[in-house]
Amino acid sequence: MKALILAGGFGTRLHPISCTRPKHLFPIANKPLIDLTLERLAKCGVKEVVLAVNFMAHILENTLGESRHGMTLRYSRDVALGRETKQLSQGALGTGGSVKQAEKLLREKKSFFVLNGDILTNSDYMKIMEEHQNNEKIATIALHRVKDPSRYGVVELKETNCIERFIEKPSENPPSNLANAGIYIFNQEIFNYIPANKRCSIEREIFPKLAEEDELFGHEIKDLWIDVGKPADFIKANRLWLEAGMASNINSMKARLGKNTEIKDSVAIEEDATIGQNSIIGPNVSLGKDVFVGYEVRIKDSIIFPHTIISDFTTINGSIIGESVSIGKKVKIERGCLIGDYALIHDNVTLAQNVKICPSKKISEDILKPTSIM
Ligand code: GTP
């Protein structure tokens, strides 16, 4: 069986951390998000995965290579043929156009999986496949109940679980709180609905049409599920994964811990991390490879990418700190901050809520309002 993972979006809502890597490589409990998806597909018996790539395609290709977890990996780039100019262009094809672009690589079996690459779930994809095979429709989409349907595609279901209407990001009166979970199974006929060499949104252009034709089936999943689109989602995804005990790679106690260091569950700490004495780490913290934490540091609800240094008496709350960042002593980083790779934050600086620092910036003064430092 084959699967296509959509992994070519720009991830603009996660700037500036996503300026230097695709969001699919962001770590959840210190493992790349996409690797968790690949692991799950391998467990479901998938043999070949096609990655639809565009933004920073080379980073994904170099990191993941040609096989993973016993599956063959292939790449489909969003190269579009300009209609007027007949020239190849490197524009993003959108969620529909990139499915069409991969058509030749997905021919073989009647049905295949398509997954949004920015979803974290422990759902059993095979259950959705079984449901699809019982229902003779062109497409099945997994649905998940959410509190705020306005940020998702929302469906109105018939009693048969066929989708009556599909509305992308409804601004008012959503027909239900059942949202598109970004996990689909398509039959080969799907390719007849998507134009070639053209940008197309599967959510806005194809699903509403399939619903009208009674060819779209909905399957509710009740498992752990989160869409990792915004910084707060990423921190929440890390917490849910840790709390659910899904992070099999954790061996925090192997890290070098100073005297009186307190580790509050749940955390993921790479074994080569160092934490100085009297520091308090957790709950919901991931410390990546080779992270160095000084004395009396307090970190909670945060994700720290590899090779970052956090000096003595610093506090970090609800923030994401990129790779190889240097944070001085007595720095205070408040909720919602995003610090790009290689940034340098000098001693005694306070960053108030929602400050974003671009990669390699040097910050020597307090920033007390939500701002992006470019
Ligand atoms: P934002 O820029 O923050 O909205 O993120 P995004 O561009 O990743 O968009 P979105 O979260 O809606 O995308 C859902 C999934 O589809 C993600 O895994 C994206 O990487 C992927 N995706 C979105 N647009 C494209 C595209 O044009 N081409 C390809 N190949 N994948 C895409």
mmCIF file of C-alpha atoms and ligand atoms in Angstrom:
data_model
loop_
_atom_site.group_PDB
_atom_site.id
_atom_site.type_symbol
_atom_site.label_atom_id
_atom_site.label_comp_id
_atom_site.label_asym_id
_atom_site.label_seq_id
_atom_site.Cartn_x
_atom_site.Cartn_y
_atom_site.Cartn_z
ATOM 1 C CA MET A 1 0.000 0.000 0.000
ATOM 2 C CA LYS A 2 1.120 3.556 -0.735
ATOM 3 C CA ALA A 3 0.770 6.860 1.089
ATOM 4 C CA LEU A 4 1.322 10.452 0.067
ATOM 5 C CA ILE A 5 2.372 12.986 2.712
ATOM 6 C CA LEU A 6 1.788 16.658 1.920
ATOM 7 C CA ALA A 7 4.913 18.352 3.177
ATOM 8 C CA GLY A 8 5.572 21.328 0.910
ATOM 9 C CA GLY A 9 3.745 24.191 2.680
ATOM 10 C CA PHE A 10 5.567 27.333 3.794
ATOM 11 C CA GLY A 11 4.635 27.023 7.489
ATOM 12 C CA THR A 12 4.379 30.808 7.758
ATOM 13 C CA ARG A 13 2.567 30.673 11.089
ATOM 14 C CA LEU A 14 5.659 29.116 12.635
ATOM 15 C CA HIS A 15 8.092 31.786 11.459
ATOM 16 C CA PRO A 16 10.879 32.439 12.302
ATOM 17 C CA ILE A 17 11.638 28.856 13.438
ATOM 18 C CA SER A 18 10.281 27.573 10.103
ATOM 19 C CA CYS A 19 12.483 30.006 8.130
ATOM 20 C CA THR A 20 15.351 27.536 8.423
ATOM 21 C CA ARG A 21 13.588 24.144 8.255
ATOM 22 C CA PRO A 22 10.181 22.801 7.170
ATOM 23 C CA LYS A 23 7.787 22.469 10.112
ATOM 24 C CA HIS A 24 7.620 18.714 9.463
ATOM 25 C CA LEU A 25 11.101 18.467 10.961
ATOM 26 C CA PHE A 26 10.142 20.241 14.190
ATOM 27 C CA PRO A 27 10.735 17.879 17.095
ATOM 28 C CA ILE A 28 7.956 16.374 19.180
ATOM 29 C CA ALA A 29 9.611 14.895 22.274
ATOM 30 C CA ASN A 30 12.882 15.284 20.334
ATOM 31 C CA LYS A 31 11.789 13.290 17.261
ATOM 32 C CA PRO A 32 10.889 14.991 13.963
ATOM 33 C CA LEU A 33 7.122 15.233 13.562
ATOM 34 C CA ILE A 34 7.289 13.574 10.132
ATOM 35 C CA ASP A 35 9.208 10.638 11.537
ATOM 36 C CA LEU A 36 6.353 9.924 13.946
ATOM 37 C CA THR A 37 3.957 9.871 10.974
ATOM 38 C CA LEU A 38 6.276 7.597 8.987
ATOM 39 C CA GLU A 39 6.593 5.208 11.947
ATOM 40 C CA ARG A 40 2.809 4.971 12.174
ATOM 41 C CA LEU A 41 2.429 4.321 8.437
ATOM 42 C CA ALA A 42 5.037 1.540 8.620
ATOM 43 C CA LYS A 43 3.090 -0.079 11.484
ATOM 44 C CA CYS A 44 -0.021 -0.004 9.273
ATOM 45 C CA GLY A 45 1.753 -2.026 6.580
ATOM 46 C CA VAL A 46 2.470 0.816 4.139
ATOM 47 C CA LYS A 47 5.431 -0.098 1.924
ATOM 48 C CA GLU A 48 6.018 3.085 -0.042
ATOM 49 C CA VAL A 49 5.603 6.739 0.897
ATOM 50 C CA VAL A 50 5.645 9.654 -1.517
ATOM 51 C CA LEU A 51 6.463 13.041 -0.007
ATOM 52 C CA ALA A 52 4.950 16.028 -1.832
ATOM 53 C CA VAL A 53 7.635 18.626 -1.230
ATOM 54 C CA ASN A 54 8.238 22.218 -2.256
ATOM 55 C CA PHE A 55 9.450 24.705 0.384
ATOM 56 C CA MET A 56 12.947 23.615 1.506
ATOM 57 C CA ALA A 57 12.465 20.319 -0.356
ATOM 58 C CA HIS A 58 16.199 19.597 -0.268
ATOM 59 C CA ILE A 59 16.264 19.651 3.555
ATOM 60 C CA LEU A 60 13.512 17.042 3.763
ATOM 61 C CA GLU A 61 15.116 14.918 1.054
ATOM 62 C CA ASN A 62 18.560 15.057 2.677
ATOM 63 C CA THR A 63 17.238 14.366 6.173
ATOM 64 C CA LEU A 64 14.903 11.496 5.337
ATOM 65 C CA GLY A 65 16.731 9.880 2.408
ATOM 66 C CA GLU A 66 15.399 7.006 0.347
ATOM 67 C CA SER A 67 14.068 4.656 2.986
ATOM 68 C CA ARG A 68 12.767 4.882 6.526
ATOM 69 C CA HIS A 69 11.286 2.314 8.921
ATOM 70 C CA GLY A 70 11.510 -0.316 6.164
ATOM 71 C CA MET A 71 9.503 1.779 3.676
ATOM 72 C CA THR A 72 10.712 3.224 0.372
ATOM 73 C CA LEU A 73 10.524 7.009 0.239
ATOM 74 C CA ARG A 74 9.989 8.909 -2.994
ATOM 75 C CA TYR A 75 9.663 12.637 -3.582
ATOM 76 C CA SER A 76 7.289 14.578 -5.788
ATOM 77 C CA ARG A 77 8.209 18.246 -6.246
ATOM 78 C CA ASP A 78 5.623 20.970 -6.891
ATOM 79 C CA VAL A 79 6.933 21.894 -10.307
ATOM 80 C CA ALA A 80 4.149 23.492 -12.319
ATOM 81 C CA LEU A 81 4.040 24.055 -16.044
ATOM 82 C CA GLY A 82 3.072 27.723 -16.609
ATOM 83 C CA ARG A 83 -0.079 27.746 -18.769
ATOM 84 C CA GLU A 84 0.802 30.724 -20.912
ATOM 85 C CA THR A 85 4.574 30.495 -20.922
ATOM 86 C CA LYS A 86 4.837 26.682 -20.975
ATOM 87 C CA GLN A 87 7.838 27.194 -18.687
ATOM 88 C CA LEU A 88 8.495 25.156 -15.575
ATOM 89 C CA SER A 89 8.021 27.205 -12.414
ATOM 90 C CA GLN A 90 8.714 26.332 -8.800
ATOM 91 C CA GLY A 91 5.383 27.633 -7.414
ATOM 92 C CA ALA A 92 3.486 25.843 -4.674
ATOM 93 C CA LEU A 93 0.686 23.729 -6.136
ATOM 94 C CA GLY A 94 -1.463 23.741 -3.015
ATOM 95 C CA THR A 95 -2.917 20.717 -1.272
ATOM 96 C CA GLY A 96 -4.818 19.522 -4.392
ATOM 97 C CA GLY A 97 -2.267 20.364 -7.087
ATOM 98 C CA SER A 98 0.447 18.489 -5.222
ATOM 99 C CA VAL A 99 -1.737 15.341 -5.079
ATOM 100 C CA LYS A 100 -2.257 15.544 -8.865
ATOM 101 C CA GLN A 101 1.471 16.137 -9.352
ATOM 102 C CA ALA A 102 2.199 12.805 -7.616
ATOM 103 C CA GLU A 103 -0.318 10.858 -9.741
ATOM 104 C CA LYS A 104 2.215 8.693 -11.590
ATOM 105 C CA LEU A 105 3.868 7.647 -8.333
ATOM 106 C CA LEU A 106 0.548 6.627 -6.781
ATOM 107 C CA ARG A 107 -0.825 4.467 -9.579
ATOM 108 C CA GLU A 108 -0.916 0.755 -8.659
ATOM 109 C CA LYS A 109 -3.577 -0.050 -6.056
ATOM 110 C CA LYS A 110 -7.187 1.125 -6.153
ATOM 111 C CA SER A 111 -6.804 3.240 -2.963
ATOM 112 C CA PHE A 112 -4.016 5.135 -1.203
ATOM 113 C CA PHE A 113 -3.556 7.299 1.889
ATOM 114 C CA VAL A 114 -3.006 11.058 1.749
ATOM 115 C CA LEU A 115 -1.886 12.767 4.961
ATOM 116 C CA ASN A 116 -1.263 16.380 5.876
ATOM 117 C CA GLY A 117 2.314 16.278 7.126
ATOM 118 C CA ASP A 118 1.613 18.615 10.039
ATOM 119 C CA ILE A 119 -0.778 16.347 11.969
ATOM 120 C CA LEU A 120 0.208 14.533 15.144
ATOM 121 C CA THR A 121 -2.019 11.556 15.923
ATOM 122 C CA ASN A 122 -1.918 8.051 17.345
ATOM 123 C CA SER A 123 -4.882 7.012 15.215
ATOM 124 C CA ASP A 124 -4.899 3.629 13.474
ATOM 125 C CA TYR A 125 -4.924 4.474 9.754
ATOM 126 C CA MET A 126 -5.955 0.914 8.846
ATOM 127 C CA LYS A 127 -9.327 1.346 10.578
ATOM 128 C CA ILE A 128 -10.020 4.276 8.253
ATOM 129 C CA MET A 129 -8.950 2.165 5.273
ATOM 130 C CA GLU A 130 -11.329 -0.651 6.324
ATOM 131 C CA GLU A 131 -14.171 1.857 6.591
ATOM 132 C CA HIS A 132 -13.288 3.261 3.157
ATOM 133 C CA GLN A 133 -13.290 -0.184 1.556
ATOM 134 C CA ASN A 134 -16.759 -0.863 2.976
ATOM 135 C CA ASN A 135 -18.191 2.311 1.499
ATOM 136 C CA GLU A 136 -17.547 2.443 -2.224
ATOM 137 C CA LYS A 137 -16.969 6.206 -2.298
ATOM 138 C CA ILE A 138 -14.150 7.989 -4.108
ATOM 139 C CA ALA A 139 -12.817 9.557 -0.898
ATOM 140 C CA THR A 140 -12.958 9.051 2.867
ATOM 141 C CA ILE A 141 -11.776 11.753 5.220
ATOM 142 C CA ALA A 142 -11.047 11.319 8.915
ATOM 143 C CA LEU A 143 -12.955 13.743 11.133
ATOM 144 C CA HIS A 144 -12.140 14.949 14.617
ATOM 145 C CA ARG A 145 -14.345 16.917 17.020
ATOM 146 C CA VAL A 146 -12.837 20.314 17.834
ATOM 147 C CA LYS A 147 -13.771 23.240 20.091
ATOM 148 C CA ASP A 148 -13.228 25.936 17.457
ATOM 149 C CA PRO A 149 -14.364 24.712 14.020
ATOM 150 C CA SER A 150 -13.656 28.105 12.367
ATOM 151 C CA ARG A 151 -9.987 27.238 11.724
ATOM 152 C CA TYR A 152 -10.756 23.934 9.981
ATOM 153 C CA GLY A 153 -12.816 22.418 7.196
ATOM 154 C CA VAL A 154 -16.114 21.432 8.785
ATOM 155 C CA VAL A 155 -18.655 18.876 7.599
ATOM 156 C CA GLU A 156 -22.356 18.212 7.774
ATOM 157 C CA LEU A 157 -22.861 14.448 7.998
ATOM 158 C CA LYS A 158 -25.802 12.382 6.850
ATOM 159 C CA GLU A 159 -26.990 9.451 8.969
ATOM 160 C CA THR A 160 -25.038 7.141 6.672
ATOM 161 C CA ASN A 161 -21.826 9.080 7.510
ATOM 162 C CA CYS A 162 -21.687 10.381 3.957
ATOM 163 C CA ILE A 163 -20.729 14.041 3.931
ATOM 164 C CA GLU A 164 -23.609 16.286 2.889
ATOM 165 C CA ARG A 165 -21.569 19.523 2.874
ATOM 166 C CA PHE A 166 -17.889 20.392 3.335
ATOM 167 C CA ILE A 167 -17.150 24.011 4.290
ATOM 168 C CA GLU A 168 -13.561 25.230 4.600
ATOM 169 C CA LYS A 169 -12.958 27.541 7.605
ATOM 170 C CA PRO A 170 -16.587 28.653 8.097
ATOM 171 C CA SER A 171 -16.713 32.244 9.366
ATOM 172 C CA GLU A 172 -20.154 31.810 10.929
ATOM 173 C CA ASN A 173 -22.638 29.051 11.843
ATOM 174 C CA PRO A 174 -20.451 25.994 11.286
ATOM 175 C CA PRO A 175 -22.740 23.027 10.551
ATOM 176 C CA SER A 176 -21.006 20.901 13.234
ATOM 177 C CA ASN A 177 -17.804 20.684 15.237
ATOM 178 C CA LEU A 178 -16.557 17.745 13.146
ATOM 179 C CA ALA A 179 -13.385 18.980 11.488
ATOM 180 C CA ASN A 180 -11.280 17.640 8.649
ATOM 181 C CA ALA A 181 -8.449 15.775 10.402
ATOM 182 C CA GLY A 182 -6.077 15.934 7.382
ATOM 183 C CA ILE A 183 -6.077 12.133 6.911
ATOM 184 C CA TYR A 184 -7.641 10.894 3.676
ATOM 185 C CA ILE A 185 -8.070 7.769 1.596
ATOM 186 C CA PHE A 186 -8.612 8.307 -2.107
ATOM 187 C CA ASN A 187 -9.462 5.992 -4.984
ATOM 188 C CA GLN A 188 -7.690 6.552 -8.285
ATOM 189 C CA GLU A 189 -10.779 8.441 -9.629
ATOM 190 C CA ILE A 190 -9.724 11.406 -7.451
ATOM 191 C CA PHE A 191 -7.225 12.369 -10.162
ATOM 192 C CA ASN A 192 -10.109 13.083 -12.578
ATOM 193 C CA TYR A 193 -11.249 15.870 -10.252
ATOM 194 C CA ILE A 194 -7.957 17.753 -9.916
ATOM 195 C CA PRO A 195 -6.588 19.928 -12.739
ATOM 196 C CA ALA A 196 -2.980 19.252 -13.770
ATOM 197 C CA ASN A 197 -0.153 21.824 -13.536
ATOM 198 C CA LYS A 198 -2.290 24.246 -11.613
ATOM 199 C CA ARG A 199 -2.528 25.447 -8.040
ATOM 200 C CA CYS A 200 -5.560 23.844 -6.376
ATOM 201 C CA SER A 201 -6.863 23.522 -2.831
ATOM 202 C CA ILE A 202 -8.281 20.104 -2.097
ATOM 203 C CA GLU A 203 -10.291 21.559 0.789
ATOM 204 C CA ARG A 204 -11.830 24.471 -1.121
ATOM 205 C CA GLU A 205 -12.196 23.046 -4.628
ATOM 206 C CA ILE A 206 -12.412 19.254 -4.501
ATOM 207 C CA PHE A 207 -14.087 18.205 -1.214
ATOM 208 C CA PRO A 208 -17.175 20.452 -1.679
ATOM 209 C CA LYS A 209 -17.634 18.979 -5.182
ATOM 210 C CA LEU A 210 -17.245 15.369 -3.980
ATOM 211 C CA ALA A 211 -19.782 16.062 -1.206
ATOM 212 C CA GLU A 212 -22.256 17.425 -3.769
ATOM 213 C CA GLU A 213 -21.860 14.240 -5.804
ATOM 214 C CA ASP A 214 -22.281 12.043 -2.714
ATOM 215 C CA GLU A 215 -18.744 10.661 -3.123
ATOM 216 C CA LEU A 216 -17.242 11.796 0.209
ATOM 217 C CA PHE A 217 -17.393 9.601 3.298
ATOM 218 C CA GLY A 218 -16.563 10.765 6.848
ATOM 219 C CA HIS A 219 -14.961 8.610 9.548
ATOM 220 C CA GLU A 220 -14.718 10.097 13.037
ATOM 221 C CA ILE A 221 -11.490 9.439 14.946
ATOM 222 C CA LYS A 222 -11.468 9.817 18.710
ATOM 223 C CA ASP A 223 -7.742 9.321 19.285
ATOM 224 C CA LEU A 224 -5.059 11.834 20.168
ATOM 225 C CA TRP A 225 -5.054 14.337 17.303
ATOM 226 C CA ILE A 226 -3.628 17.797 16.853
ATOM 227 C CA ASP A 227 -2.887 20.018 13.881
ATOM 228 C CA VAL A 228 0.540 21.591 14.388
ATOM 229 C CA GLY A 229 0.001 24.890 12.576
ATOM 230 C CA LYS A 230 0.718 27.579 15.176
ATOM 231 C CA PRO A 231 3.371 27.913 17.900
ATOM 232 C CA ALA A 232 0.887 27.180 20.700
ATOM 233 C CA ASP A 233 -0.219 24.003 18.851
ATOM 234 C CA PHE A 234 3.360 22.826 18.697
ATOM 235 C CA ILE A 235 3.855 23.250 22.442
ATOM 236 C CA LYS A 236 0.505 21.551 23.086
ATOM 237 C CA ALA A 237 1.391 18.680 20.713
ATOM 238 C CA ASN A 238 4.607 18.117 22.649
ATOM 239 C CA ARG A 239 2.663 18.023 25.924
ATOM 240 C CA LEU A 240 -0.049 15.650 24.637
ATOM 241 C CA TRP A 241 2.570 13.269 23.217
ATOM 242 C CA LEU A 242 4.575 13.273 26.434
ATOM 243 C CA GLU A 243 1.537 12.908 28.689
ATOM 244 C CA ALA A 244 0.175 10.041 26.578
ATOM 245 C CA GLY A 245 3.462 8.193 27.116
ATOM 246 C CA MET A 246 4.035 8.062 23.355
ATOM 247 C CA ALA A 247 7.643 9.230 23.526
ATOM 248 C CA SER A 248 9.465 5.907 23.557
ATOM 249 C CA ASN A 249 12.859 7.599 23.138
ATOM 250 C CA ILE A 250 12.915 9.295 26.537
ATOM 251 C CA ASN A 251 15.602 8.524 29.033
ATOM 252 C CA SER A 252 15.878 11.815 30.861
ATOM 253 C CA MET A 253 17.795 10.415 33.791
ATOM 254 C CA LYS A 254 20.803 9.694 31.569
ATOM 255 C CA ALA A 255 21.365 13.437 31.073
ATOM 256 C CA ARG A 256 24.057 15.138 33.177
ATOM 257 C CA LEU A 257 22.047 16.580 36.039
ATOM 258 C CA GLY A 258 23.514 18.970 38.656
ATOM 259 C CA LYS A 259 22.820 18.805 42.418
ATOM 260 C CA ASN A 260 19.208 19.542 43.455
ATOM 261 C CA THR A 261 18.016 19.689 39.859
ATOM 262 C CA GLU A 262 14.272 19.132 39.741
ATOM 263 C CA ILE A 263 12.681 17.428 36.713
ATOM 264 C CA LYS A 264 8.892 17.793 36.668
ATOM 265 C CA ASP A 265 6.982 15.270 34.525
ATOM 266 C CA SER A 266 6.474 15.103 31.614
ATOM 267 C CA VAL A 267 9.728 15.997 29.894
ATOM 268 C CA ALA A 268 11.954 14.710 27.074
ATOM 269 C CA ILE A 269 15.624 15.316 27.716
ATOM 270 C CA GLU A 270 18.280 13.982 25.382
ATOM 271 C CA GLU A 271 20.911 11.971 27.205
ATOM 272 C CA ASP A 272 23.760 14.268 26.212
ATOM 273 C CA ALA A 273 22.035 17.379 27.626
ATOM 274 C CA THR A 274 23.540 19.071 30.680
ATOM 275 C CA ILE A 275 21.509 20.742 33.420
ATOM 276 C CA GLY A 276 23.161 22.810 36.160
ATOM 277 C CA GLN A 277 22.365 22.648 39.877
ATOM 278 C CA ASN A 278 19.130 23.963 41.385
ATOM 279 C CA SER A 279 17.493 24.235 37.957
ATOM 280 C CA ILE A 280 13.831 23.247 37.565
ATOM 281 C CA ILE A 281 12.812 21.713 34.226
ATOM 282 C CA GLY A 282 9.207 20.881 33.344
ATOM 283 C CA PRO A 283 6.445 20.130 33.081
ATOM 284 C CA ASN A 284 6.171 19.848 29.284
ATOM 285 C CA VAL A 285 9.720 20.570 28.232
ATOM 286 C CA SER A 286 11.804 19.000 25.466
ATOM 287 C CA LEU A 287 15.533 19.611 25.585
ATOM 288 C CA GLY A 288 17.214 18.560 22.332
ATOM 289 C CA LYS A 289 20.602 17.059 21.663
ATOM 290 C CA ASP A 290 23.566 18.699 23.362
ATOM 291 C CA VAL A 291 21.517 21.453 25.047
ATOM 292 C CA PHE A 292 23.349 23.119 27.931
ATOM 293 C CA VAL A 293 21.375 24.559 30.846
ATOM 294 C CA GLY A 294 23.187 26.524 33.588
ATOM 295 C CA TYR A 295 22.449 26.963 37.341
ATOM 296 C CA GLU A 296 19.069 27.941 38.786
ATOM 297 C CA VAL A 297 17.368 28.010 35.395
ATOM 298 C CA ARG A 298 13.593 27.536 35.238
ATOM 299 C CA ILE A 299 12.020 26.160 32.026
ATOM 300 C CA LYS A 300 8.422 25.069 31.541
ATOM 301 C CA ASP A 301 6.037 24.436 28.614
ATOM 302 C CA SER A 302 8.820 24.971 26.120
ATOM 303 C CA ILE A 303 10.721 23.284 23.330
ATOM 304 C CA ILE A 304 14.453 23.786 23.065
ATOM 305 C CA PHE A 305 16.075 22.676 19.794
ATOM 306 C CA PRO A 306 19.539 21.034 19.770
ATOM 307 C CA HIS A 307 22.860 22.738 20.641
ATOM 308 C CA THR A 308 21.299 25.678 22.473
ATOM 309 C CA ILE A 309 22.889 27.239 25.576
ATOM 310 C CA ILE A 310 20.749 28.644 28.383
ATOM 311 C CA SER A 311 22.819 30.421 31.006
ATOM 312 C CA ASP A 312 22.404 30.736 34.800
ATOM 313 C CA PHE A 313 19.292 32.250 36.480
ATOM 314 C CA THR A 314 17.339 32.437 33.203
ATOM 315 C CA THR A 315 13.608 31.643 33.007
ATOM 316 C CA ILE A 316 11.752 30.422 29.911
ATOM 317 C CA ASN A 317 8.003 29.878 29.837
ATOM 318 C CA GLY A 318 5.756 28.716 26.971
ATOM 319 C CA SER A 319 8.282 29.399 24.216
ATOM 320 C CA ILE A 320 10.154 27.750 21.360
ATOM 321 C CA ILE A 321 13.907 28.232 21.164
ATOM 322 C CA GLY A 322 15.607 27.283 17.872
ATOM 323 C CA GLU A 323 18.877 25.501 17.235
ATOM 324 C CA SER A 324 22.282 26.769 18.470
ATOM 325 C CA VAL A 325 20.763 29.792 20.228
ATOM 326 C CA SER A 326 22.831 31.415 23.014
ATOM 327 C CA ILE A 327 20.852 32.820 25.908
ATOM 328 C CA GLY A 328 22.715 34.846 28.529
ATOM 329 C CA LYS A 329 22.342 35.010 32.326
ATOM 330 C CA LYS A 330 19.218 36.309 34.092
ATOM 331 C CA VAL A 331 17.261 36.435 30.841
ATOM 332 C CA LYS A 332 13.462 36.262 31.101
ATOM 333 C CA ILE A 333 11.503 34.818 28.168
ATOM 334 C CA GLU A 334 7.737 34.980 28.542
ATOM 335 C CA ARG A 335 4.946 33.003 26.857
ATOM 336 C CA GLY A 336 4.645 32.744 23.078
ATOM 337 C CA CYS A 337 8.214 33.787 22.196
ATOM 338 C CA LEU A 338 9.940 32.202 19.187
ATOM 339 C CA ILE A 339 13.697 32.545 18.907
ATOM 340 C CA GLY A 340 15.279 31.719 15.519
ATOM 341 C CA ASP A 341 18.402 29.578 15.088
ATOM 342 C CA TYR A 342 21.793 31.077 16.073
ATOM 343 C CA ALA A 343 20.225 34.113 17.791
ATOM 344 C CA LEU A 344 22.138 35.616 20.714
ATOM 345 C CA ILE A 345 20.231 37.017 23.705
ATOM 346 C CA HIS A 346 22.494 39.006 26.021
ATOM 347 C CA ASP A 347 22.487 38.882 29.859
ATOM 348 C CA ASN A 348 19.592 40.489 31.784
ATOM 349 C CA VAL A 349 17.308 40.881 28.733
ATOM 350 C CA THR A 350 13.534 40.448 29.165
ATOM 351 C CA LEU A 351 11.428 39.319 26.214
ATOM 352 C CA ALA A 352 7.743 39.897 26.950
ATOM 353 C CA GLN A 353 4.983 37.690 25.528
ATOM 354 C CA ASN A 354 4.895 36.871 21.793
ATOM 355 C CA VAL A 355 8.255 38.300 20.775
ATOM 356 C CA LYS A 356 9.736 36.729 17.643
ATOM 357 C CA ILE A 357 13.446 36.930 16.942
ATOM 358 C CA CYS A 358 14.750 36.060 13.468
ATOM 359 C CA PRO A 359 17.721 33.709 13.031
ATOM 360 C CA SER A 360 21.191 35.044 13.933
ATOM 361 C CA LYS A 361 19.873 38.292 15.526
ATOM 362 C CA LYS A 362 21.682 39.713 18.575
ATOM 363 C CA ILE A 363 19.424 41.165 21.261
ATOM 364 C CA SER A 364 20.902 43.320 24.016
ATOM 365 C CA GLU A 365 17.862 45.310 25.224
ATOM 366 C CA ASP A 366 14.479 44.387 26.699
ATOM 367 C CA ILE A 367 11.590 43.931 24.269
ATOM 368 C CA LEU A 368 8.395 44.547 26.169
ATOM 369 C CA LYS A 369 5.752 44.437 23.416
ATOM 370 C CA PRO A 370 4.791 41.648 20.968
ATOM 371 C CA THR A 371 7.182 42.367 18.075
ATOM 372 C CA SER A 372 9.081 40.549 15.341
ATOM 373 C CA ILE A 373 12.745 41.445 15.198
ATOM 374 C CA MET A 374 13.830 40.903 11.602
HETATM 375 P P1 GTP B 1 0.976 28.080 6.934
HETATM 376 O O1 GTP B 1 1.813 28.812 5.919
HETATM 377 O O2 GTP B 1 1.391 28.382 8.343
HETATM 378 O O3 GTP B 1 -0.510 28.222 6.702
HETATM 379 O O4 GTP B 1 1.277 26.508 6.774
HETATM 380 P P2 GTP B 1 1.195 25.558 5.474
HETATM 381 O O5 GTP B 1 1.617 26.260 4.250
HETATM 382 O O6 GTP B 1 1.989 24.347 5.818
HETATM 383 O O7 GTP B 1 -0.334 25.234 5.248
HETATM 384 P P3 GTP B 1 -1.305 24.159 5.860
HETATM 385 O O8 GTP B 1 -1.052 24.015 7.326
HETATM 386 O O9 GTP B 1 -2.689 24.482 5.488
HETATM 387 O O10 GTP B 1 -0.892 22.829 5.093
HETATM 388 C C1 GTP B 1 -1.367 21.536 5.444
HETATM 389 C C2 GTP B 1 -0.352 20.505 4.941
HETATM 390 O O11 GTP B 1 -0.264 20.570 3.520
HETATM 391 C C3 GTP B 1 1.060 20.782 5.476
HETATM 392 O O12 GTP B 1 1.688 19.565 5.782
HETATM 393 C C4 GTP B 1 1.731 21.497 4.320
HETATM 394 O O13 GTP B 1 3.142 21.268 4.299
HETATM 395 C C5 GTP B 1 1.060 20.891 3.100
HETATM 396 N N1 GTP B 1 0.958 21.860 1.999
HETATM 397 C C6 GTP B 1 0.288 23.048 2.019
HETATM 398 N N2 GTP B 1 0.417 23.682 0.846
HETATM 399 C C7 GTP B 1 1.183 22.886 0.062
HETATM 400 C C8 GTP B 1 1.673 23.007 -1.281
HETATM 401 O O14 GTP B 1 1.447 23.993 -1.973
HETATM 402 N N3 GTP B 1 2.439 21.987 -1.764
HETATM 403 C C9 GTP B 1 2.743 20.871 -1.018
HETATM 404 N N4 GTP B 1 3.515 19.939 -1.578
HETATM 405 N N5 GTP B 1 2.308 20.726 0.249
HETATM 406 C C10 GTP B 1 1.526 21.718 0.779
#
